[in-house]
Every structure is written in C-alpha cells, then in structure tokens.
PDB file of C-alpha atoms in Angstrom:
ATOM      1  CA  UNK A   1     -79.436 -29.159 -53.775  1.00  0.00           C
ATOM      2  CA  UNK A   2     -83.404 -28.700 -53.099  1.00  0.00           C
ATOM      3  CA  UNK A   3     -85.229 -30.346 -56.378  1.00  0.00           C
ATOM      4  CA  UNK A   4     -87.452 -33.496 -56.830  1.00  0.00           C
ATOM      5  CA  UNK A   5     -85.149 -36.739 -57.502  1.00  0.00           C
ATOM      6  CA  UNK A   6     -85.800 -39.531 -59.170  1.00  0.00           C
ATOM      7  CA  UNK A   7     -85.143 -43.329 -57.389  1.00  0.00           C
ATOM      8  CA  UNK A   8     -81.917 -43.283 -59.365  1.00  0.00           C
ATOM      9  CA  UNK A   9     -81.451 -39.679 -58.187  1.00  0.00           C
ATOM     10  CA  UNK A  10     -81.814 -41.023 -54.648  1.00  0.00           C
ATOM     11  CA  UNK A  11     -79.573 -44.207 -54.770  1.00  0.00           C
ATOM     12  CA  UNK A  12     -77.017 -41.947 -56.353  1.00  0.00           C
ATOM     13  CA  UNK A  13     -77.138 -39.606 -53.055  1.00  0.00           C
ATOM     14  CA  UNK A  14     -76.892 -42.420 -50.741  1.00  0.00           C
ATOM     15  CA  UNK A  15     -73.575 -43.509 -52.781  1.00  0.00           C
ATOM     16  CA  UNK A  16     -72.183 -40.677 -52.991  1.00  0.00           C
ATOM     17  CA  UNK A  17     -72.333 -39.783 -49.717  1.00  0.00           C
ATOM     18  CA  UNK A  18     -71.519 -43.188 -47.868  1.00  0.00           C
ATOM     19  CA  UNK A  19     -68.278 -42.970 -50.167  1.00  0.00           C
ATOM     20  CA  UNK A  20     -67.759 -39.936 -49.003  1.00  0.00           C
ATOM     21  CA  UNK A  21     -68.292 -40.792 -44.813  1.00  0.00           C
ATOM     22  CA  UNK A  22     -65.897 -43.945 -45.318  1.00  0.00           C
ATOM     23  CA  UNK A  23     -62.908 -41.670 -46.985  1.00  0.00           C
ATOM     24  CA  UNK A  24     -63.123 -38.886 -43.511  1.00  0.00           C
ATOM     25  CA  UNK A  25     -61.091 -42.121 -41.859  1.00  0.00           C
ATOM     26  CA  UNK A  26     -58.580 -40.339 -39.055  1.00  0.00           C
ATOM     27  CA  UNK A  27     -54.783 -40.906 -39.939  1.00  0.00           C
ATOM     28  CA  UNK A  28     -52.862 -43.042 -37.273  1.00  0.00           C
ATOM     29  CA  UNK A  29     -49.369 -42.726 -39.020  1.00  0.00           C
ATOM     30  CA  UNK A  30     -48.498 -40.063 -36.648  1.00  0.00           C
ATOM     31  CA  UNK A  31     -49.044 -41.779 -33.426  1.00  0.00           C
ATOM     32  CA  UNK A  32     -47.159 -45.117 -34.600  1.00  0.00           C
ATOM     33  CA  UNK A  33     -43.995 -42.379 -35.194  1.00  0.00           C
ATOM     34  CA  UNK A  34     -44.659 -40.367 -32.532  1.00  0.00           C
ATOM     35  CA  UNK A  35     -44.599 -43.743 -29.852  1.00  0.00           C
ATOM     36  CA  UNK A  36     -42.015 -45.203 -31.955  1.00  0.00           C
ATOM     37  CA  UNK A  37     -39.431 -42.667 -32.013  1.00  0.00           C
ATOM     38  CA  UNK A  38     -39.620 -41.531 -28.562  1.00  0.00           C
ATOM     39  CA  UNK A  39     -39.875 -45.337 -26.785  1.00  0.00           C
ATOM     40  CA  UNK A  40     -36.936 -46.686 -29.526  1.00  0.00           C
ATOM     41  CA  UNK A  41     -34.687 -43.452 -28.213  1.00  0.00           C
ATOM     42  CA  UNK A  42     -35.410 -44.065 -24.487  1.00  0.00           C
ATOM     43  CA  UNK A  43     -34.329 -48.107 -25.322  1.00  0.00           C
ATOM     44  CA  UNK A  44     -31.275 -46.801 -26.160  1.00  0.00           C
ATOM     45  CA  UNK A  45     -30.636 -44.057 -23.919  1.00  0.00           C
ATOM     46  CA  UNK A  46     -31.417 -46.169 -20.962  1.00  0.00           C
ATOM     47  CA  UNK A  47     -29.045 -48.852 -21.987  1.00  0.00           C
ATOM     48  CA  UNK A  48     -26.054 -46.089 -22.668  1.00  0.00           C
ATOM     49  CA  UNK A  49     -26.857 -44.965 -19.116  1.00  0.00           C
ATOM     50  CA  UNK A  50     -27.466 -48.100 -17.372  1.00  0.00           C
ATOM     51  CA  UNK A  51     -23.996 -49.615 -19.058  1.00  0.00           C
ATOM     52  CA  UNK A  52     -22.522 -46.692 -17.585  1.00  0.00           C
ATOM     53  CA  UNK A  53     -23.930 -47.036 -14.349  1.00  0.00           C
ATOM     54  CA  UNK A  54     -26.122 -44.127 -13.343  1.00  0.00           C
ATOM     55  CA  UNK A  55     -28.626 -44.911 -11.229  1.00  0.00           C
ATOM     56  CA  UNK A  56     -31.325 -42.947 -12.479  1.00  0.00           C
ATOM     57  CA  UNK A  57     -31.394 -44.219 -16.227  1.00  0.00           C
ATOM     58  CA  UNK A  58     -35.018 -45.424 -16.071  1.00  0.00           C
ATOM     59  CA  UNK A  59     -36.219 -41.764 -15.741  1.00  0.00           C
ATOM     60  CA  UNK A  60     -35.837 -41.521 -19.276  1.00  0.00           C
ATOM     61  CA  UNK A  61     -39.109 -43.640 -19.668  1.00  0.00           C
ATOM     62  CA  UNK A  62     -41.657 -41.709 -17.576  1.00  0.00           C
ATOM     63  CA  UNK A  63     -39.998 -38.375 -19.739  1.00  0.00           C
ATOM     64  CA  UNK A  64     -40.462 -39.817 -23.238  1.00  0.00           C
ATOM     65  CA  UNK A  65     -44.385 -40.491 -21.924  1.00  0.00           C
ATOM     66  CA  UNK A  66     -45.022 -37.434 -21.074  1.00  0.00           C
ATOM     67  CA  UNK A  67     -43.364 -36.075 -24.237  1.00  0.00           C
ATOM     68  CA  UNK A  68     -45.635 -38.892 -25.901  1.00  0.00           C
ATOM     69  CA  UNK A  69     -48.836 -37.902 -24.277  1.00  0.00           C
ATOM     70  CA  UNK A  70     -48.454 -33.976 -24.655  1.00  0.00           C
ATOM     71  CA  UNK A  71     -47.300 -34.886 -28.495  1.00  0.00           C
ATOM     72  CA  UNK A  72     -50.148 -37.424 -28.779  1.00  0.00           C
ATOM     73  CA  UNK A  73     -53.101 -34.917 -27.365  1.00  0.00           C
ATOM     74  CA  UNK A  74     -52.371 -31.367 -28.457  1.00  0.00           C
ATOM     75  CA  UNK A  75     -52.409 -33.308 -32.421  1.00  0.00           C
ATOM     76  CA  UNK A  76     -55.431 -35.200 -31.465  1.00  0.00           C
ATOM     77  CA  UNK A  77     -57.506 -32.307 -30.577  1.00  0.00           C
ATOM     78  CA  UNK A  78     -56.229 -30.450 -34.117  1.00  0.00           C
ATOM     79  CA  UNK A  79     -57.050 -33.351 -35.645  1.00  0.00           C
ATOM     80  CA  UNK A  80     -60.021 -33.822 -34.385  1.00  0.00           C
ATOM     81  CA  UNK A  81     -61.170 -30.105 -35.103  1.00  0.00           C
ATOM     82  CA  UNK A  82     -59.704 -30.711 -39.181  1.00  0.00           C
ATOM     83  CA  UNK A  83     -61.449 -33.907 -39.410  1.00  0.00           C
ATOM     84  CA  UNK A  84     -65.106 -32.314 -38.031  1.00  0.00           C
ATOM     85  CA  UNK A  85     -66.613 -35.998 -37.690  1.00  0.00           C
ATOM     86  CA  UNK A  86     -65.996 -38.988 -35.517  1.00  0.00           C
ATOM     87  CA  UNK A  87     -66.595 -42.499 -36.617  1.00  0.00           C
ATOM     88  CA  UNK A  88     -67.430 -45.514 -34.545  1.00  0.00           C
ATOM     89  CA  UNK A  89     -63.968 -46.808 -36.061  1.00  0.00           C
ATOM     90  CA  UNK A  90     -61.881 -43.751 -34.409  1.00  0.00           C
ATOM     91  CA  UNK A  91     -64.135 -44.206 -31.030  1.00  0.00           C
ATOM     92  CA  UNK A  92     -63.118 -47.952 -30.895  1.00  0.00           C
ATOM     93  CA  UNK A  93     -59.343 -47.204 -31.874  1.00  0.00           C
ATOM     94  CA  UNK A  94     -59.066 -44.142 -29.358  1.00  0.00           C
ATOM     95  CA  UNK A  95     -60.727 -46.664 -25.976  1.00  0.00           C
ATOM     96  CA  UNK A  96     -58.351 -49.501 -26.996  1.00  0.00           C
ATOM     97  CA  UNK A  97     -55.184 -46.818 -26.665  1.00  0.00           C
ATOM     98  CA  UNK A  98     -56.437 -45.275 -23.790  1.00  0.00           C
ATOM     99  CA  UNK A  99     -57.356 -48.741 -21.908  1.00  0.00           C
ATOM    100  CA  UNK A 100     -54.306 -50.471 -22.942  1.00  0.00           C
ATOM    101  CA  UNK A 101     -51.913 -47.304 -21.489  1.00  0.00           C
ATOM    102  CA  UNK A 102     -53.939 -47.884 -17.978  1.00  0.00           C
ATOM    103  CA  UNK A 103     -53.482 -51.184 -18.080  1.00  0.00           C
ATOM    104  CA  UNK A 104     -49.665 -50.371 -19.166  1.00  0.00           C
ATOM    105  CA  UNK A 105     -48.825 -48.130 -16.753  1.00  0.00           C
ATOM    106  CA  UNK A 106     -50.265 -50.127 -14.004  1.00  0.00           C
ATOM    107  CA  UNK A 107     -48.342 -53.127 -14.977  1.00  0.00           C
ATOM    108  CA  UNK A 108     -45.419 -51.087 -15.351  1.00  0.00           C
ATOM    109  CA  UNK A 109     -45.244 -49.942 -11.400  1.00  0.00           C
ATOM    110  CA  UNK A 110     -46.409 -53.354 -10.330  1.00  0.00           C
ATOM    111  CA  UNK A 111     -43.336 -55.285 -12.488  1.00  0.00           C
ATOM    112  CA  UNK A 112     -40.979 -52.712 -11.055  1.00  0.00           C
ATOM    113  CA  UNK A 113     -42.146 -53.092  -7.246  1.00  0.00           C
ATOM    114  CA  UNK A 114     -41.585 -56.417  -7.702  1.00  0.00           C
ATOM    115  CA  UNK A 115     -38.045 -56.521  -8.808  1.00  0.00           C
ATOM    116  CA  UNK A 116     -38.705 -57.463 -12.418  1.00  0.00           C
ATOM    117  CA  UNK A 117     -37.791 -56.273 -15.680  1.00  0.00           C
ATOM    118  CA  UNK A 118     -41.158 -54.779 -17.461  1.00  0.00           C
ATOM    119  CA  UNK A 119     -39.481 -54.564 -21.128  1.00  0.00           C
ATOM    120  CA  UNK A 120     -40.742 -58.203 -21.985  1.00  0.00           C
ATOM    121  CA  UNK A 121     -44.144 -57.704 -20.679  1.00  0.00           C
ATOM    122  CA  UNK A 122     -44.768 -54.336 -21.979  1.00  0.00           C
ATOM    123  CA  UNK A 123     -43.703 -55.661 -25.284  1.00  0.00           C
ATOM    124  CA  UNK A 124     -45.915 -58.494 -25.647  1.00  0.00           C
ATOM    125  CA  UNK A 125     -48.744 -56.120 -23.923  1.00  0.00           C
ATOM    126  CA  UNK A 126     -47.947 -53.823 -27.233  1.00  0.00           C
ATOM    127  CA  UNK A 127     -48.503 -55.930 -29.575  1.00  0.00           C
ATOM    128  CA  UNK A 128     -52.370 -56.431 -28.142  1.00  0.00           C
ATOM    129  CA  UNK A 129     -53.779 -53.576 -29.491  1.00  0.00           C
ATOM    130  CA  UNK A 130     -50.694 -53.340 -32.582  1.00  0.00           C
ATOM    131  CA  UNK A 131     -52.567 -55.894 -33.685  1.00  0.00           C
ATOM    132  CA  UNK A 132     -56.040 -55.339 -33.028  1.00  0.00           C
ATOM    133  CA  UNK A 133     -55.744 -51.881 -35.224  1.00  0.00           C
ATOM    134  CA  UNK A 134     -54.140 -53.491 -38.213  1.00  0.00           C
ATOM    135  CA  UNK A 135     -57.255 -55.549 -38.154  1.00  0.00           C
ATOM    136  CA  UNK A 136     -59.641 -53.366 -38.024  1.00  0.00           C
ATOM    137  CA  UNK A 137     -57.994 -51.323 -40.637  1.00  0.00           C
ATOM    138  CA  UNK A 138     -56.979 -53.977 -42.352  1.00  0.00           C
ATOM    139  CA  UNK A 139     -53.761 -53.201 -43.150  1.00  0.00           C
ATOM    140  CA  UNK A 140     -51.377 -56.313 -42.545  1.00  0.00           C
ATOM    141  CA  UNK A 141     -47.998 -54.387 -41.995  1.00  0.00           C
ATOM    142  CA  UNK A 142     -49.660 -53.310 -38.652  1.00  0.00           C
ATOM    143  CA  UNK A 143     -50.683 -57.053 -37.873  1.00  0.00           C
ATOM    144  CA  UNK A 144     -47.791 -58.326 -38.733  1.00  0.00           C
ATOM    145  CA  UNK A 145     -46.308 -56.127 -36.305  1.00  0.00           C
ATOM    146  CA  UNK A 146     -48.284 -56.652 -33.519  1.00  0.00           C
ATOM    147  CA  UNK A 147     -47.441 -60.538 -34.335  1.00  0.00           C
ATOM    148  CA  UNK A 148     -43.620 -59.481 -34.094  1.00  0.00           C
ATOM    149  CA  UNK A 149     -44.185 -57.337 -30.753  1.00  0.00           C
ATOM    150  CA  UNK A 150     -45.310 -60.914 -29.380  1.00  0.00           C
ATOM    151  CA  UNK A 151     -42.192 -62.872 -30.813  1.00  0.00           C
ATOM    152  CA  UNK A 152     -39.730 -60.807 -29.650  1.00  0.00           C
ATOM    153  CA  UNK A 153     -41.108 -59.834 -26.154  1.00  0.00           C
ATOM    154  CA  UNK A 154     -41.229 -63.469 -25.269  1.00  0.00           C
ATOM    155  CA  UNK A 155     -37.662 -64.472 -26.335  1.00  0.00           C
ATOM    156  CA  UNK A 156     -36.771 -61.467 -25.016  1.00  0.00           C
ATOM    157  CA  UNK A 157     -37.322 -62.792 -21.078  1.00  0.00           C
ATOM    158  CA  UNK A 158     -35.240 -65.491 -21.862  1.00  0.00           C
ATOM    159  CA  UNK A 159     -32.578 -64.452 -24.571  1.00  0.00           C
ATOM    160  CA  UNK A 160     -29.192 -61.225 -23.483  1.00  0.00           C
ATOM    161  CA  UNK A 161     -31.440 -60.287 -20.504  1.00  0.00           C
ATOM    162  CA  UNK A 162     -29.034 -57.825 -20.206  1.00  0.00           C
ATOM    163  CA  UNK A 163     -29.932 -56.580 -23.228  1.00  0.00           C
ATOM    164  CA  UNK A 164     -33.736 -55.889 -23.130  1.00  0.00           C
ATOM    165  CA  UNK A 165     -33.395 -52.230 -23.610  1.00  0.00           C
ATOM    166  CA  UNK A 166     -31.971 -52.458 -26.856  1.00  0.00           C
ATOM    167  CA  UNK A 167     -34.238 -55.488 -27.709  1.00  0.00           C
ATOM    168  CA  UNK A 168     -37.272 -53.096 -27.087  1.00  0.00           C
ATOM    169  CA  UNK A 169     -35.759 -50.779 -29.027  1.00  0.00           C
ATOM    170  CA  UNK A 170     -35.674 -52.912 -31.690  1.00  0.00           C
ATOM    171  CA  UNK A 171     -39.265 -54.232 -31.233  1.00  0.00           C
ATOM    172  CA  UNK A 172     -40.307 -51.056 -31.378  1.00  0.00           C
ATOM    173  CA  UNK A 173     -38.957 -50.553 -34.450  1.00  0.00           C
ATOM    174  CA  UNK A 174     -40.304 -53.432 -36.455  1.00  0.00           C
ATOM    175  CA  UNK A 175     -43.654 -53.116 -34.400  1.00  0.00           C
ATOM    176  CA  UNK A 176     -44.243 -49.497 -34.551  1.00  0.00           C
ATOM    177  CA  UNK A 177     -42.043 -47.554 -36.829  1.00  0.00           C
ATOM    178  CA  UNK A 178     -41.888 -49.430 -39.976  1.00  0.00           C
ATOM    179  CA  UNK A 179     -45.671 -49.769 -40.086  1.00  0.00           C
ATOM    180  CA  UNK A 180     -45.958 -46.334 -39.248  1.00  0.00           C
ATOM    181  CA  UNK A 181     -43.828 -45.132 -41.948  1.00  0.00           C
ATOM    182  CA  UNK A 182     -46.235 -47.851 -44.508  1.00  0.00           C
ATOM    183  CA  UNK A 183     -49.354 -46.445 -43.152  1.00  0.00           C
ATOM    184  CA  UNK A 184     -47.675 -42.901 -43.528  1.00  0.00           C
ATOM    185  CA  UNK A 185     -47.343 -43.691 -47.015  1.00  0.00           C
ATOM    186  CA  UNK A 186     -51.044 -45.600 -47.025  1.00  0.00           C
ATOM    187  CA  UNK A 187     -52.782 -42.622 -45.977  1.00  0.00           C
ATOM    188  CA  UNK A 188     -50.645 -40.311 -47.790  1.00  0.00           C
ATOM    189  CA  UNK A 189     -51.885 -42.035 -51.146  1.00  0.00           C
ATOM    190  CA  UNK A 190     -55.670 -42.078 -49.910  1.00  0.00           C
ATOM    191  CA  UNK A 191     -55.712 -38.691 -49.096  1.00  0.00           C
ATOM    192  CA  UNK A 192     -54.321 -37.481 -52.426  1.00  0.00           C
ATOM    193  CA  UNK A 193     -57.156 -40.024 -54.676  1.00  0.00           C
TER     194      UNK A 193
ATOM    195  CA  UNK B   1     -98.680 -52.101 -58.665  1.00  0.00           C
ATOM    196  CA  UNK B   2     -98.581 -49.506 -55.789  1.00  0.00           C
ATOM    197  CA  UNK B   3     -95.594 -48.445 -54.560  1.00  0.00           C
ATOM    198  CA  UNK B   4     -94.942 -47.571 -50.665  1.00  0.00           C
ATOM    199  CA  UNK B   5     -94.923 -43.567 -50.495  1.00  0.00           C
ATOM    200  CA  UNK B   6     -91.298 -42.240 -49.972  1.00  0.00           C
ATOM    201  CA  UNK B   7     -90.698 -40.811 -46.764  1.00  0.00           C
ATOM    202  CA  UNK B   8     -91.097 -36.893 -47.596  1.00  0.00           C
ATOM    203  CA  UNK B   9     -88.419 -35.939 -45.141  1.00  0.00           C
ATOM    204  CA  UNK B  10     -85.707 -37.915 -46.129  1.00  0.00           C
ATOM    205  CA  UNK B  11     -86.999 -37.321 -50.283  1.00  0.00           C
ATOM    206  CA  UNK B  12     -85.006 -34.101 -50.330  1.00  0.00           C
ATOM    207  CA  UNK B  13     -81.375 -34.333 -52.095  1.00  0.00           C
ATOM    208  CA  UNK B  14     -79.658 -32.483 -48.889  1.00  0.00           C
ATOM    209  CA  UNK B  15     -81.585 -33.926 -46.304  1.00  0.00           C
ATOM    210  CA  UNK B  16     -80.783 -37.349 -47.664  1.00  0.00           C
ATOM    211  CA  UNK B  17     -77.214 -36.539 -47.950  1.00  0.00           C
ATOM    212  CA  UNK B  18     -76.351 -35.368 -45.057  1.00  0.00           C
ATOM    213  CA  UNK B  19     -78.529 -38.957 -43.313  1.00  0.00           C
ATOM    214  CA  UNK B  20     -76.366 -41.118 -45.524  1.00  0.00           C
ATOM    215  CA  UNK B  21     -73.220 -39.034 -44.340  1.00  0.00           C
ATOM    216  CA  UNK B  22     -74.561 -39.442 -40.764  1.00  0.00           C
ATOM    217  CA  UNK B  23     -75.320 -43.448 -41.272  1.00  0.00           C
ATOM    218  CA  UNK B  24     -71.595 -43.962 -41.180  1.00  0.00           C
ATOM    219  CA  UNK B  25     -70.118 -41.976 -38.799  1.00  0.00           C
ATOM    220  CA  UNK B  26     -70.732 -41.348 -34.980  1.00  0.00           C
ATOM    221  CA  UNK B  27     -70.831 -37.791 -35.234  1.00  0.00           C
ATOM    222  CA  UNK B  28     -70.508 -34.826 -37.763  1.00  0.00           C
ATOM    223  CA  UNK B  29     -70.181 -31.619 -37.460  1.00  0.00           C
ATOM    224  CA  UNK B  30     -71.466 -28.186 -39.762  1.00  0.00           C
ATOM    225  CA  UNK B  31     -68.442 -27.710 -42.029  1.00  0.00           C
ATOM    226  CA  UNK B  32     -68.004 -31.119 -42.247  1.00  0.00           C
ATOM    227  CA  UNK B  33     -71.545 -31.674 -43.358  1.00  0.00           C
ATOM    228  CA  UNK B  34     -71.134 -28.179 -45.832  1.00  0.00           C
ATOM    229  CA  UNK B  35     -67.721 -29.457 -47.343  1.00  0.00           C
ATOM    230  CA  UNK B  36     -69.351 -32.939 -48.358  1.00  0.00           C
ATOM    231  CA  UNK B  37     -72.468 -32.001 -49.241  1.00  0.00           C
ATOM    232  CA  UNK B  38     -71.585 -28.752 -51.265  1.00  0.00           C
ATOM    233  CA  UNK B  39     -74.391 -26.867 -49.810  1.00  0.00           C
ATOM    234  CA  UNK B  40     -75.231 -23.373 -48.458  1.00  0.00           C
ATOM    235  CA  UNK B  41     -74.805 -22.503 -44.936  1.00  0.00           C
ATOM    236  CA  UNK B  42     -78.400 -20.919 -44.816  1.00  0.00           C
ATOM    237  CA  UNK B  43     -79.577 -24.327 -46.414  1.00  0.00           C
ATOM    238  CA  UNK B  44     -78.200 -26.921 -44.788  1.00  0.00           C
ATOM    239  CA  UNK B  45     -78.833 -24.883 -41.307  1.00  0.00           C
ATOM    240  CA  UNK B  46     -82.674 -24.760 -42.940  1.00  0.00           C
ATOM    241  CA  UNK B  47     -82.895 -28.782 -44.049  1.00  0.00           C
ATOM    242  CA  UNK B  48     -80.778 -29.843 -40.031  1.00  0.00           C
ATOM    243  CA  UNK B  49     -84.019 -27.793 -38.516  1.00  0.00           C
ATOM    244  CA  UNK B  50     -86.437 -30.122 -40.538  1.00  0.00           C
ATOM    245  CA  UNK B  51     -84.073 -33.193 -40.199  1.00  0.00           C
ATOM    246  CA  UNK B  52     -84.243 -32.447 -36.305  1.00  0.00           C
ATOM    247  CA  UNK B  53     -88.029 -31.238 -36.182  1.00  0.00           C
ATOM    248  CA  UNK B  54     -88.680 -35.140 -37.272  1.00  0.00           C
ATOM    249  CA  UNK B  55     -86.528 -36.544 -34.558  1.00  0.00           C
ATOM    250  CA  UNK B  56     -83.976 -38.184 -37.629  1.00  0.00           C
ATOM    251  CA  UNK B  57     -81.182 -36.213 -36.252  1.00  0.00           C
ATOM    252  CA  UNK B  58     -79.809 -35.048 -32.754  1.00  0.00           C
ATOM    253  CA  UNK B  59     -78.069 -31.764 -33.130  1.00  0.00           C
ATOM    254  CA  UNK B  60     -75.890 -30.512 -30.384  1.00  0.00           C
ATOM    255  CA  UNK B  61     -74.375 -26.773 -30.079  1.00  0.00           C
ATOM    256  CA  UNK B  62     -71.631 -26.178 -28.079  1.00  0.00           C
ATOM    257  CA  UNK B  63     -68.516 -23.990 -28.016  1.00  0.00           C
ATOM    258  CA  UNK B  64     -65.364 -24.924 -29.173  1.00  0.00           C
ATOM    259  CA  UNK B  65     -62.309 -22.499 -28.350  1.00  0.00           C
ATOM    260  CA  UNK B  66     -64.559 -19.611 -27.982  1.00  0.00           C
ATOM    261  CA  UNK B  67     -66.100 -20.499 -31.674  1.00  0.00           C
ATOM    262  CA  UNK B  68     -70.053 -21.934 -31.976  1.00  0.00           C
ATOM    263  CA  UNK B  69     -70.078 -25.687 -33.518  1.00  0.00           C
ATOM    264  CA  UNK B  70     -73.094 -27.981 -34.074  1.00  0.00           C
ATOM    265  CA  UNK B  71     -72.350 -31.654 -33.409  1.00  0.00           C
ATOM    266  CA  UNK B  72     -75.403 -34.163 -35.120  1.00  0.00           C
ATOM    267  CA  UNK B  73     -75.972 -37.829 -34.783  1.00  0.00           C
ATOM    268  CA  UNK B  74     -78.794 -39.840 -36.420  1.00  0.00           C
ATOM    269  CA  UNK B  75     -81.257 -41.005 -34.028  1.00  0.00           C
ATOM    270  CA  UNK B  76     -82.880 -44.606 -34.165  1.00  0.00           C
ATOM    271  CA  UNK B  77     -85.603 -43.452 -35.827  1.00  0.00           C
ATOM    272  CA  UNK B  78     -83.502 -41.388 -37.954  1.00  0.00           C
ATOM    273  CA  UNK B  79     -81.368 -44.940 -39.153  1.00  0.00           C
ATOM    274  CA  UNK B  80     -84.696 -47.005 -39.301  1.00  0.00           C
ATOM    275  CA  UNK B  81     -86.654 -43.776 -41.548  1.00  0.00           C
ATOM    276  CA  UNK B  82     -83.377 -44.159 -44.018  1.00  0.00           C
ATOM    277  CA  UNK B  83     -83.573 -47.797 -43.798  1.00  0.00           C
ATOM    278  CA  UNK B  84     -87.171 -47.722 -44.565  1.00  0.00           C
ATOM    279  CA  UNK B  85     -86.435 -45.248 -47.303  1.00  0.00           C
ATOM    280  CA  UNK B  86     -83.656 -46.903 -48.968  1.00  0.00           C
ATOM    281  CA  UNK B  87     -85.962 -50.182 -49.175  1.00  0.00           C
ATOM    282  CA  UNK B  88     -88.866 -47.932 -50.759  1.00  0.00           C
ATOM    283  CA  UNK B  89     -86.232 -47.088 -53.716  1.00  0.00           C
ATOM    284  CA  UNK B  90     -84.533 -50.324 -54.173  1.00  0.00           C
ATOM    285  CA  UNK B  91     -88.787 -51.520 -54.793  1.00  0.00           C
ATOM    286  CA  UNK B  92     -88.767 -48.595 -57.683  1.00  0.00           C
ATOM    287  CA  UNK B  93     -85.489 -49.391 -59.059  1.00  0.00           C
ATOM    288  CA  UNK B  94     -86.101 -52.965 -59.194  1.00  0.00           C
ATOM    289  CA  UNK B  95     -89.797 -52.855 -61.275  1.00  0.00           C
TER     290      UNK B  95
END
C-alpha cells in the first residue's frame, strides 16, 4: 500500500475508508434489551410483592439497577476492546445515558423523599434519551419508543395509580424491549452486509 | 494550467487511508487501523510515525489489560491538511 497514486485512486482510497469508518458504529441493542428485561421484571415483581404486603418490595429496583450497571459496564468495556474505535456518536450517546442515569437516581431519591410515586416521572424522563438516541441513529422504532414513554408516563399518573408498577413494565416493553429487538435485527443485518 | 502541489505526507496510499479513517472517528487503535487498511504491522507503524512527525495525528500509548495499546486521533492540523488535499484532488479530477 505504498505506491504512487493517481487523483482518482486517491479519491477511491478516501471514499473506501470513510465507508469503513461508518460501518464501525457501536451496537446498542444489548443495553436496551438488558435494561428493558431487568426493569420490566422489576415492575412485575414490585407489583406482586406490594400486593402481598411486603414492605421492602421497593428493594427490587436498586437490585436490578446494580445488576444492569454491572452488566452494562462489562459489556461496554468488552465492546470497546473489540471495536478499537470511538466515534463522536458513541461519545455523545455514552454521556447522554450517563447524565440521564445521574438525573434519574437523583429524581427518584427526591420523589420518594417527598412521598410521591416515581414511576410516571421515570417513564417521562426515560423518553428523553430514548427519543434522542433514536434521532441520532435515525432509527424510527426508538423514536416511537421515546414518544410512547412520554404518553404512557403521563397517563399512568392519572389512570390506575395502584397499578403504576405494572404500567411501568408495559411502558418498558414498548419503549425498550420491542425497539431493542428491532434494533438487534437491524444491527445484525448491518454486521452481515 | 498549473496544478496546486499535493501534500507529500498525505499523497501515500497508507497514510491517506489512515487519515481518511480518522476523519470519521474520534480515535482508533492500532489493531483497528491494521484491520481496515490491510497494511502490515511494520509499514503501519512507520507511516503512523510519519503522520505524527508531521503533526497530523496524536498517538497515545497506554496499557490495556497488561498489553500495550496504541490509540490514534486526528489533530486540527491533520484535518486541515486532509481538507486541503481533497480540494486539490478535486481540482485535478475536474480538469
């Protein structure tokens, strides 16, 4: 790869390498599926434990949060090593989700301290990074997932308040798991082309 | 008609390939560049040093899980040189 080039060959090298760099986009479906399954399950377990009068029913949320954080960190480190490249898009998405997580935890602490049910607020907040990620990736199912989080979050505050954990689980299924599965199919397709 | 001279640092297939890859990413490690350019380790190493000496790329050497890891990123000077190179090449192709 060291010989003299004609202008046409130069343009061909530039074009080929820019296409190569574009194809190295990070795979994101793992995070949506992992967090989606953990929190959909957390909502169900929380509802059942609450119905049975168990006072520490809320412990399922931080437990799932810890499992998700460990799973995401291990997977992220492994993917970073395998990929060997960091794009601007990767960095924007990474910091968007880190900032979201910080706000999420602070918001839950404040809401619980004030005696409010955090589920509708969590759904509304979760819609934001989901929608932005969908816009950044130009992936419509995630954009729709973000919109659904907003709609379900808003309605869950007024409809069936005693079932907010179950509604939360349903919101996670339509906002994370279904778009995550579609994203997996999309990203698997990109990998094989 | 006189053509603008081409930047000799970039007018080399491997160096141009490396810079073109780095234009699209924040940073890339040695193995990524190796896999995507199809170069040999030795040649890639030499050309990265040429790009670094010209101030076109930053090279950061670290250790990752006890193995040396070389990460490269494009400098502002490198990006400017790449943009100028593309403009000059376009001039050649348009005539």
